[in-house]
Coordinates of C-alpha atoms and ligand atoms in Angstrom, one line a residue:
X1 CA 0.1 -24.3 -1.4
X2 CA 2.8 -24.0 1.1
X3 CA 5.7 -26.5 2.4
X4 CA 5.1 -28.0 6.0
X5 CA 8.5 -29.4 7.5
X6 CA 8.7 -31.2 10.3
X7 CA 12.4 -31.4 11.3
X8 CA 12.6 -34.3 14.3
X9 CA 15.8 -33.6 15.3
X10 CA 17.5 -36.1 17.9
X11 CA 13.8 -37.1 18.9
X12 CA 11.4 -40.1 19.5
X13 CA 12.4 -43.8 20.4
X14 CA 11.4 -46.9 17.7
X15 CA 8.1 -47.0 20.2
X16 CA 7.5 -43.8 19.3
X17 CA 8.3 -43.3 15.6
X18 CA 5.9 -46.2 15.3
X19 CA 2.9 -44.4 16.3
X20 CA 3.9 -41.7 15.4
X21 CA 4.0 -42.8 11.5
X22 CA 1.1 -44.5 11.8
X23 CA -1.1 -41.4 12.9
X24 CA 0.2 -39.5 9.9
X25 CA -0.4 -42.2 7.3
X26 CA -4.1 -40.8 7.1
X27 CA -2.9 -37.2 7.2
X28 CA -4.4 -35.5 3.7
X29 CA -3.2 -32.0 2.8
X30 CA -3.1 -29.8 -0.3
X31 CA 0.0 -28.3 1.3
X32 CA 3.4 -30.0 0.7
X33 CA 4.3 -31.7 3.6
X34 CA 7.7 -33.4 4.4
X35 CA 9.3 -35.2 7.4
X36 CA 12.7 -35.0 8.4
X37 CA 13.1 -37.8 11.0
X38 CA 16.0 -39.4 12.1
X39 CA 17.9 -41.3 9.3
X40 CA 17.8 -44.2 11.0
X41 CA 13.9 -44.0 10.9
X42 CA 13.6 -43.7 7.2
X43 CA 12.7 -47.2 6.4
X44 CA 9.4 -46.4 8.7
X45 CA 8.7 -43.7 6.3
X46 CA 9.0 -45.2 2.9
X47 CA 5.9 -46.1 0.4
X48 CA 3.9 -43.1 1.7
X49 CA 2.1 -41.1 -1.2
X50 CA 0.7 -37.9 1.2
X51 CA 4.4 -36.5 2.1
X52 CA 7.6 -36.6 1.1
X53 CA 11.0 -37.3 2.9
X54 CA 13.7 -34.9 4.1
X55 CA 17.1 -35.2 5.7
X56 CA 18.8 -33.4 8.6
X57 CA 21.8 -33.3 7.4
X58 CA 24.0 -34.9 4.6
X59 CA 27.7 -35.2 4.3
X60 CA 29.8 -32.5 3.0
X61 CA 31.5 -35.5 0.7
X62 CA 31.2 -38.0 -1.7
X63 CA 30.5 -41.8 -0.9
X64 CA 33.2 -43.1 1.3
X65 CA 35.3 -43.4 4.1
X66 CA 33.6 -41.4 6.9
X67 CA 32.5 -43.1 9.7
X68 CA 29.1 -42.2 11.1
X69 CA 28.2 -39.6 8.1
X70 CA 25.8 -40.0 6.1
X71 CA 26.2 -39.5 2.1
X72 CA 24.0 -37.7 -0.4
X73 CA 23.5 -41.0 -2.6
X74 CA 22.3 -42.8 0.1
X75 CA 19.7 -40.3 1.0
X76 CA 18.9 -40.2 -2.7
X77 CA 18.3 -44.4 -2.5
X78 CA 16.2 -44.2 0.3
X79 CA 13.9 -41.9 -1.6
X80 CA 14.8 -38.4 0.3
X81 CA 13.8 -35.6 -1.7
X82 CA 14.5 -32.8 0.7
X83 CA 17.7 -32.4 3.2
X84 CA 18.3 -29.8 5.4
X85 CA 21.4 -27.5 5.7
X86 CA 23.0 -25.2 7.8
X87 CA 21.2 -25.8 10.6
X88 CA 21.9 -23.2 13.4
X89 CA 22.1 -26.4 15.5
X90 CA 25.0 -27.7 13.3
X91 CA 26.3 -24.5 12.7
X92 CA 27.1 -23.1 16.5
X93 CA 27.0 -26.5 18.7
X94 CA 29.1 -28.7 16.0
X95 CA 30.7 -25.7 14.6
X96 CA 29.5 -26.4 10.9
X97 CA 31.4 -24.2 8.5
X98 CA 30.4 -21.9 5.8
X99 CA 32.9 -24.5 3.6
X100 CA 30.9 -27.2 4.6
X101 CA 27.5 -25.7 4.1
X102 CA 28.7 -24.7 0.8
X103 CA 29.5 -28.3 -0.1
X104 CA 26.6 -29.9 1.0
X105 CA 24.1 -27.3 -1.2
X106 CA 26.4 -28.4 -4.1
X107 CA 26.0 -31.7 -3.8
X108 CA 22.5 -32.2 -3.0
X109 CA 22.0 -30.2 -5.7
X110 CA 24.0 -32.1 -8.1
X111 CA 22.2 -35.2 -7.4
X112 CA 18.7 -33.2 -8.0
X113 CA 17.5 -33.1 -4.8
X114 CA 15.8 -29.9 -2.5
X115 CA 18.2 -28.2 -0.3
X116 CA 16.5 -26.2 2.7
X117 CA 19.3 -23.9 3.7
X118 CA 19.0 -22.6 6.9
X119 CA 19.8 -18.7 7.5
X120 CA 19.2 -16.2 10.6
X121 CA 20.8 -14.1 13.3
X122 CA 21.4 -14.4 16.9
X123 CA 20.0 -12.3 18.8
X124 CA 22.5 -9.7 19.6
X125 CA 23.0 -9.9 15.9
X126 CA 19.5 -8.3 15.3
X127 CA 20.7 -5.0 14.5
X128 CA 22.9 -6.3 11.3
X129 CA 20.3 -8.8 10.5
X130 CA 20.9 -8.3 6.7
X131 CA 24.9 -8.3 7.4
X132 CA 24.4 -11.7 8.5
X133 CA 21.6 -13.2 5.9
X134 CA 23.9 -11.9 3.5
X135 CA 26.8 -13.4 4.3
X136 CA 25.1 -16.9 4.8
X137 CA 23.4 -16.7 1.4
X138 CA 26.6 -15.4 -0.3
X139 CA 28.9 -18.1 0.9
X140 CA 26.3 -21.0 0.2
X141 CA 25.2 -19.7 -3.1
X142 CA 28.4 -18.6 -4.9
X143 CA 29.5 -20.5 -8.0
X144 CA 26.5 -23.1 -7.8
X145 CA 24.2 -24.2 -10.5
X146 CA 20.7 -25.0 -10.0
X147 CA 20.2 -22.5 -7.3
X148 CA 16.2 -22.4 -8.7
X149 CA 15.9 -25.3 -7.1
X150 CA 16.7 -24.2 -3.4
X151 CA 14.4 -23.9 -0.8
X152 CA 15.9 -20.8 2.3
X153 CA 14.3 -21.1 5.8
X154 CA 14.5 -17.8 7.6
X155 CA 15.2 -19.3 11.4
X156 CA 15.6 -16.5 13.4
X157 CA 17.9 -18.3 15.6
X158 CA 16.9 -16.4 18.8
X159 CA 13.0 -17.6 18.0
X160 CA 14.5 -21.8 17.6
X161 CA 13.1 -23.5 20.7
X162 CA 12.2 -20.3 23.2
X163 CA 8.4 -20.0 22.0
X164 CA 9.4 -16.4 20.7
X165 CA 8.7 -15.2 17.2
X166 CA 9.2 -11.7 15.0
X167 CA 6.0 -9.5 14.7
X168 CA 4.3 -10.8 11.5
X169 CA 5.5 -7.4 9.6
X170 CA 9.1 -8.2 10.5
X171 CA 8.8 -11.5 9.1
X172 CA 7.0 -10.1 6.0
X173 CA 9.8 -7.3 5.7
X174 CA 12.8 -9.5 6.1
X175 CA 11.6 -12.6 3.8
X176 CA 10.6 -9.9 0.9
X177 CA 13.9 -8.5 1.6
X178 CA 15.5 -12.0 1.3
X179 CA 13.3 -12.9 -1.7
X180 CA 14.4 -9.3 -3.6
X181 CA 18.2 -10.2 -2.4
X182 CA 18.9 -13.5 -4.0
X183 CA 16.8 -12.4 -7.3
X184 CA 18.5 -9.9 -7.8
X185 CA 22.1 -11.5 -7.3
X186 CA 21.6 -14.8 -8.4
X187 CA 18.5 -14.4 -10.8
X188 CA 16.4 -17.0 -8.9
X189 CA 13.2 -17.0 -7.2
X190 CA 13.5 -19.1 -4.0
X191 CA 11.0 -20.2 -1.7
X192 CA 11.3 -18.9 1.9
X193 CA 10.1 -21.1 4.3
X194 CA 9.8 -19.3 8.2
X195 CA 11.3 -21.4 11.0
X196 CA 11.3 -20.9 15.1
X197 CA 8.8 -21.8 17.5
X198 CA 6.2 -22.3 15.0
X199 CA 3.2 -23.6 17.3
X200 CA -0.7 -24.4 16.8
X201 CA -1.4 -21.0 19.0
X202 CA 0.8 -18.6 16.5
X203 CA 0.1 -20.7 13.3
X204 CA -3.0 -18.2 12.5
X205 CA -1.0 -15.0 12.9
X206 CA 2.1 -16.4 11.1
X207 CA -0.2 -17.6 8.0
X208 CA -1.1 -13.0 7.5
X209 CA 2.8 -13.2 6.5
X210 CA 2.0 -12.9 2.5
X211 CA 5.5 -13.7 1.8
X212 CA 6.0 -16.9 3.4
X213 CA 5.8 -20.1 1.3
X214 CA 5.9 -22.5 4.5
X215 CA 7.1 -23.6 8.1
X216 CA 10.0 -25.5 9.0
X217 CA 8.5 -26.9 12.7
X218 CA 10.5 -28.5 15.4
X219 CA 9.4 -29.2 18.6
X220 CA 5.6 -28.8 17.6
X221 CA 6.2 -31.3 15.1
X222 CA 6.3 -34.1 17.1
X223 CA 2.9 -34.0 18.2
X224 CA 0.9 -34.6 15.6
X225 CA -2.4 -34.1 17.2
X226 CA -0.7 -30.2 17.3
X227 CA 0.7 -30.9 13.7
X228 CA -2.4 -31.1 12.2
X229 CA -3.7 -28.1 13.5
X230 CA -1.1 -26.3 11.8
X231 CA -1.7 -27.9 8.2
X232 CA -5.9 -27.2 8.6
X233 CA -5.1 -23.5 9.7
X234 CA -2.7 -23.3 6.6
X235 CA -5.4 -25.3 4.2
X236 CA -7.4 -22.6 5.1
X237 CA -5.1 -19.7 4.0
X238 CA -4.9 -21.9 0.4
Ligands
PGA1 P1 11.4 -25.1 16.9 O1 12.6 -25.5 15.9 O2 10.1 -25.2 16.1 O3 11.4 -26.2 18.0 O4 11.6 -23.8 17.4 C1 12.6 -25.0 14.6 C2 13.9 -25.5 13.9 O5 14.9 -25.5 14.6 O6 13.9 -25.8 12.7

Protein backbone atom coordinates (compact mmCIF):
# COMPACT_ATOMS: atom_id res chain seq x y z
CA UNK A 1 0.00 0.00 0.00
CA UNK A 2 1.58 3.25 -0.81
CA UNK A 3 0.59 7.04 -0.26
CA UNK A 4 -0.77 8.99 -3.46
CA UNK A 5 -0.53 12.87 -2.87
CA UNK A 6 -1.85 15.15 -4.94
CA UNK A 7 -0.56 18.57 -3.96
CA UNK A 8 -2.89 21.35 -6.08
CA UNK A 9 -0.82 24.13 -5.51
CA UNK A 10 -2.19 27.63 -6.53
CA UNK A 11 -4.52 25.70 -9.10
CA UNK A 12 -8.22 25.29 -10.36
CA UNK A 13 -11.11 27.90 -10.12
CA UNK A 14 -14.56 27.01 -7.89
CA UNK A 15 -15.77 25.67 -11.63
CA UNK A 16 -13.16 23.60 -11.56
CA UNK A 17 -12.66 22.15 -8.05
CA UNK A 18 -16.30 21.18 -8.56
CA UNK A 19 -15.78 18.73 -11.19
CA UNK A 20 -12.95 17.95 -10.24
CA UNK A 21 -14.31 16.55 -6.72
CA UNK A 22 -16.93 15.07 -8.11
CA UNK A 23 -14.87 12.77 -10.56
CA UNK A 24 -12.93 11.53 -7.65
CA UNK A 25 -15.77 10.81 -5.30
CA UNK A 26 -16.01 7.26 -7.05
CA UNK A 27 -12.29 6.96 -7.08
CA UNK A 28 -11.57 3.34 -5.02
CA UNK A 29 -7.96 2.47 -4.10
CA UNK A 30 -6.19 0.12 -1.68
CA UNK A 31 -3.48 2.79 -1.83
CA UNK A 32 -3.71 5.82 0.63
CA UNK A 33 -4.69 8.61 -1.26
CA UNK A 34 -4.76 12.28 -0.06
CA UNK A 35 -5.54 15.72 -1.65
CA UNK A 36 -3.90 18.78 -0.88
CA UNK A 37 -6.14 21.50 -2.54
CA UNK A 38 -6.24 24.90 -1.84
CA UNK A 39 -7.46 25.73 1.76
CA UNK A 40 -10.05 27.53 0.65
CA UNK A 41 -11.42 24.37 -1.19
CA UNK A 42 -11.60 22.22 1.86
CA UNK A 43 -15.20 22.47 2.52
CA UNK A 44 -15.65 20.78 -1.13
CA UNK A 45 -13.66 17.99 0.21
CA UNK A 46 -15.21 17.10 3.44
CA UNK A 47 -17.38 13.80 4.28
CA UNK A 48 -15.37 11.75 1.76
CA UNK A 49 -14.49 8.12 3.10
CA UNK A 50 -11.92 7.03 -0.07
CA UNK A 51 -9.09 9.70 0.78
CA UNK A 52 -8.02 11.84 3.20
CA UNK A 53 -7.18 15.62 3.39
CA UNK A 54 -3.76 17.41 3.31
CA UNK A 55 -2.59 20.92 3.70
CA UNK A 56 0.01 22.97 1.74
CA UNK A 57 1.21 24.71 4.21
CA UNK A 58 0.37 25.69 7.93
CA UNK A 59 1.53 28.48 9.98
CA UNK A 60 4.77 28.44 11.77
CA UNK A 61 2.57 29.71 15.04
CA UNK A 62 -0.10 29.31 17.31
CA UNK A 63 -3.71 30.61 16.71
CA UNK A 64 -3.70 34.27 16.37
CA UNK A 65 -2.92 37.43 14.96
CA UNK A 66 -1.51 36.78 11.50
CA UNK A 67 -3.29 37.90 8.73
CA UNK A 68 -3.70 35.65 5.83
CA UNK A 69 -1.95 32.50 7.58
CA UNK A 70 -3.44 29.70 8.18
CA UNK A 71 -3.15 27.89 11.72
CA UNK A 72 -2.56 24.22 12.63
CA UNK A 73 -5.98 24.03 14.69
CA UNK A 74 -7.87 25.11 12.03
CA UNK A 75 -6.53 22.59 9.73
CA UNK A 76 -7.10 20.09 12.43
CA UNK A 77 -11.10 21.29 12.55
CA UNK A 78 -11.52 20.98 9.14
CA UNK A 79 -10.54 17.41 9.29
CA UNK A 80 -6.86 17.67 7.65
CA UNK A 81 -4.87 14.83 8.47
CA UNK A 82 -1.81 15.49 6.35
CA UNK A 83 0.04 19.06 5.68
CA UNK A 84 2.84 19.63 3.74
CA UNK A 85 6.17 21.34 4.73
CA UNK A 86 9.12 22.72 3.35
CA UNK A 87 8.09 22.97 0.14
CA UNK A 88 10.96 23.82 -2.29
CA UNK A 89 8.32 26.30 -3.59
CA UNK A 90 8.07 27.98 -0.11
CA UNK A 91 11.51 27.46 0.60
CA UNK A 92 13.38 29.44 -2.46
CA UNK A 93 10.37 31.75 -3.92
CA UNK A 94 9.06 32.88 -0.25
CA UNK A 95 12.27 32.29 1.24
CA UNK A 96 10.85 29.81 4.01
CA UNK A 97 13.44 29.16 6.66
CA UNK A 98 14.95 26.16 8.17
CA UNK A 99 13.40 28.02 11.64
CA UNK A 100 10.19 28.02 10.25
CA UNK A 101 10.12 24.57 8.77
CA UNK A 102 11.31 23.47 12.05
CA UNK A 103 8.20 25.01 13.73
CA UNK A 104 5.72 23.92 11.55
CA UNK A 105 6.91 19.92 11.92
CA UNK A 106 6.56 20.72 15.69
CA UNK A 107 3.41 21.84 15.69
CA UNK A 108 1.69 19.65 13.37
CA UNK A 109 3.08 17.10 15.19
CA UNK A 110 1.88 18.23 18.54
CA UNK A 111 -1.52 18.38 17.41
CA UNK A 112 -1.17 14.62 15.97
CA UNK A 113 -1.30 15.18 12.65
CA UNK A 114 1.10 13.84 9.42
CA UNK A 115 3.76 16.11 8.42
CA UNK A 116 5.18 15.54 4.71
CA UNK A 117 8.50 17.31 4.92
CA UNK A 118 9.83 18.12 1.83
CA UNK A 119 13.72 17.61 1.16
CA UNK A 120 16.00 17.64 -2.13
CA UNK A 121 18.84 19.49 -3.99
CA UNK A 122 19.05 21.86 -6.77
CA UNK A 123 20.60 20.86 -9.33
CA UNK A 124 24.00 22.24 -9.14
CA UNK A 125 23.72 20.85 -5.68
CA UNK A 126 23.79 17.24 -7.12
CA UNK A 127 27.20 16.45 -6.35
CA UNK A 128 26.60 17.10 -2.29
CA UNK A 129 23.23 15.59 -2.51
CA UNK A 130 23.65 14.02 0.98
CA UNK A 131 25.29 17.45 2.33
CA UNK A 132 22.07 18.99 1.56
CA UNK A 133 19.34 16.13 2.66
CA UNK A 134 21.25 16.19 5.66
CA UNK A 135 21.13 19.42 6.63
CA UNK A 136 17.26 19.70 5.84
CA UNK A 137 16.50 16.59 7.94
CA UNK A 138 18.86 17.68 10.77
CA UNK A 139 17.39 21.10 11.18
CA UNK A 140 13.63 19.88 10.98
CA UNK A 141 14.14 16.89 13.07
CA UNK A 142 16.29 18.08 16.00
CA UNK A 143 14.69 18.10 19.54
CA UNK A 144 11.13 16.83 18.21
CA UNK A 145 8.99 14.13 19.62
CA UNK A 146 6.96 11.97 17.61
CA UNK A 147 9.25 11.98 14.69
CA UNK A 148 7.58 8.13 13.90
CA UNK A 149 4.94 9.84 12.79
CA UNK A 150 6.57 11.90 9.83
CA UNK A 151 6.10 11.25 6.40
CA UNK A 152 9.82 12.75 4.09
CA UNK A 153 9.26 13.38 0.30
CA UNK A 154 12.43 13.16 -1.66
CA UNK A 155 11.67 16.14 -4.41
CA UNK A 156 14.58 16.40 -6.23
CA UNK A 157 14.03 19.92 -6.79
CA UNK A 158 15.61 20.06 -10.32
CA UNK A 159 12.82 17.08 -11.33
CA UNK A 160 9.59 19.69 -9.67
CA UNK A 161 7.70 20.81 -12.88
CA UNK A 162 10.50 20.11 -15.91
CA UNK A 163 9.18 16.45 -16.66
CA UNK A 164 12.81 15.18 -15.56
CA UNK A 165 13.27 12.41 -13.05
CA UNK A 166 16.50 10.42 -11.41
CA UNK A 167 17.25 6.91 -13.02
CA UNK A 168 15.08 4.42 -10.88
CA UNK A 169 18.46 3.18 -9.10
CA UNK A 170 19.32 6.71 -8.05
CA UNK A 171 16.05 7.09 -6.54
CA UNK A 172 16.33 3.58 -4.89
CA UNK A 173 19.97 4.49 -3.65
CA UNK A 174 19.17 7.86 -2.24
CA UNK A 175 15.66 7.01 -0.50
CA UNK A 176 17.54 3.73 1.23
CA UNK A 177 20.18 6.14 2.00
CA UNK A 178 17.66 8.57 3.52
CA UNK A 179 15.63 5.69 5.18
CA UNK A 180 19.26 4.20 6.86
CA UNK A 181 20.07 8.14 7.75
CA UNK A 182 17.17 9.22 9.94
CA UNK A 183 17.06 5.42 11.66
CA UNK A 184 20.06 5.55 12.56
CA UNK A 185 19.99 9.20 14.10
CA UNK A 186 16.69 9.55 15.23
CA UNK A 187 15.68 5.76 15.74
CA UNK A 188 12.58 6.15 13.49
CA UNK A 189 11.46 4.41 10.45
CA UNK A 190 9.98 7.14 8.06
CA UNK A 191 8.12 6.67 5.04
CA UNK A 192 9.70 8.31 1.91
CA UNK A 193 7.43 9.42 -0.46
CA UNK A 194 9.26 10.34 -4.21
CA UNK A 195 8.18 13.70 -5.59
CA UNK A 196 8.94 15.58 -9.27
CA UNK A 197 7.28 15.21 -12.41
CA UNK A 198 5.57 12.13 -11.46
CA UNK A 199 3.44 11.44 -14.68
CA UNK A 200 1.12 8.46 -16.09
CA UNK A 201 4.13 7.75 -18.77
CA UNK A 202 6.98 7.24 -15.81
CA UNK A 203 4.53 5.94 -13.12
CA UNK A 204 5.42 2.13 -14.28
CA UNK A 205 9.23 2.73 -14.11
CA UNK A 206 9.07 4.73 -10.82
CA UNK A 207 6.79 1.81 -9.17
CA UNK A 208 10.53 -0.90 -9.75
CA UNK A 209 11.86 1.69 -6.96
CA UNK A 210 11.53 -0.96 -3.93
CA UNK A 211 12.08 1.72 -1.53
CA UNK A 212 9.49 4.12 -2.24
CA UNK A 213 6.31 4.15 -0.06
CA UNK A 214 4.50 6.74 -2.47
CA UNK A 215 4.26 9.89 -4.82
CA UNK A 216 3.70 13.29 -3.97
CA UNK A 217 2.13 14.52 -7.69
CA UNK A 218 1.73 18.05 -8.85
CA UNK A 219 0.91 19.07 -12.07
CA UNK A 220 -0.36 15.47 -13.11
CA UNK A 221 -2.53 15.64 -10.25
CA UNK A 222 -4.93 17.82 -11.57
CA UNK A 223 -6.14 15.71 -14.22
CA UNK A 224 -7.64 13.01 -12.81
CA UNK A 225 -8.39 11.04 -15.92
CA UNK A 226 -4.13 10.99 -15.70
CA UNK A 227 -4.49 10.51 -11.74
CA UNK A 228 -6.10 7.45 -11.94
CA UNK A 229 -3.73 5.94 -14.15
CA UNK A 230 -1.16 6.42 -11.67
CA UNK A 231 -3.25 4.74 -8.60
CA UNK A 232 -4.21 1.45 -11.15
CA UNK A 233 -0.48 1.16 -12.21
CA UNK A 234 0.45 1.43 -8.31
CA UNK A 235 -2.58 -1.11 -7.29
CA UNK A 236 -0.89 -3.28 -9.42
CA UNK A 237 2.55 -3.16 -7.80
CA UNK A 238 0.36 -3.94 -4.31
P1 LIG B 1 5.24 18.17 -10.16
O1 LIG B 1 5.32 18.76 -8.69
O2 LIG B 1 4.61 16.80 -10.05
O3 LIG B 1 4.39 19.13 -10.93
O4 LIG B 1 6.64 18.07 -10.67
C1 LIG B 1 5.63 17.94 -7.60
C2 LIG B 1 5.70 18.75 -6.34
O5 LIG B 1 6.16 19.90 -6.40
O6 LIG B 1 5.28 18.29 -5.27
Amino acid sequence: MKWIVSNHKMNLTKEQIETYVNQISSLKSMNKLVFCPSNIYFSYFQNQENFQLGSQNVADRNMGALTGEVAVEQLKSLNVKYVIIGHSERRNILNETEEMIHQKLKLTLENGMIPILCIGEKEEEISEREIILKEEIDSAFSEQSNLDQVIIAYEPIWAIGTGRIPTPEEITSITKWIKDYVKEKYQVICPVLYGGSVSENNIEELNTVLNIDGYLIGGTSLDVEKLKVIIEKTEEEV
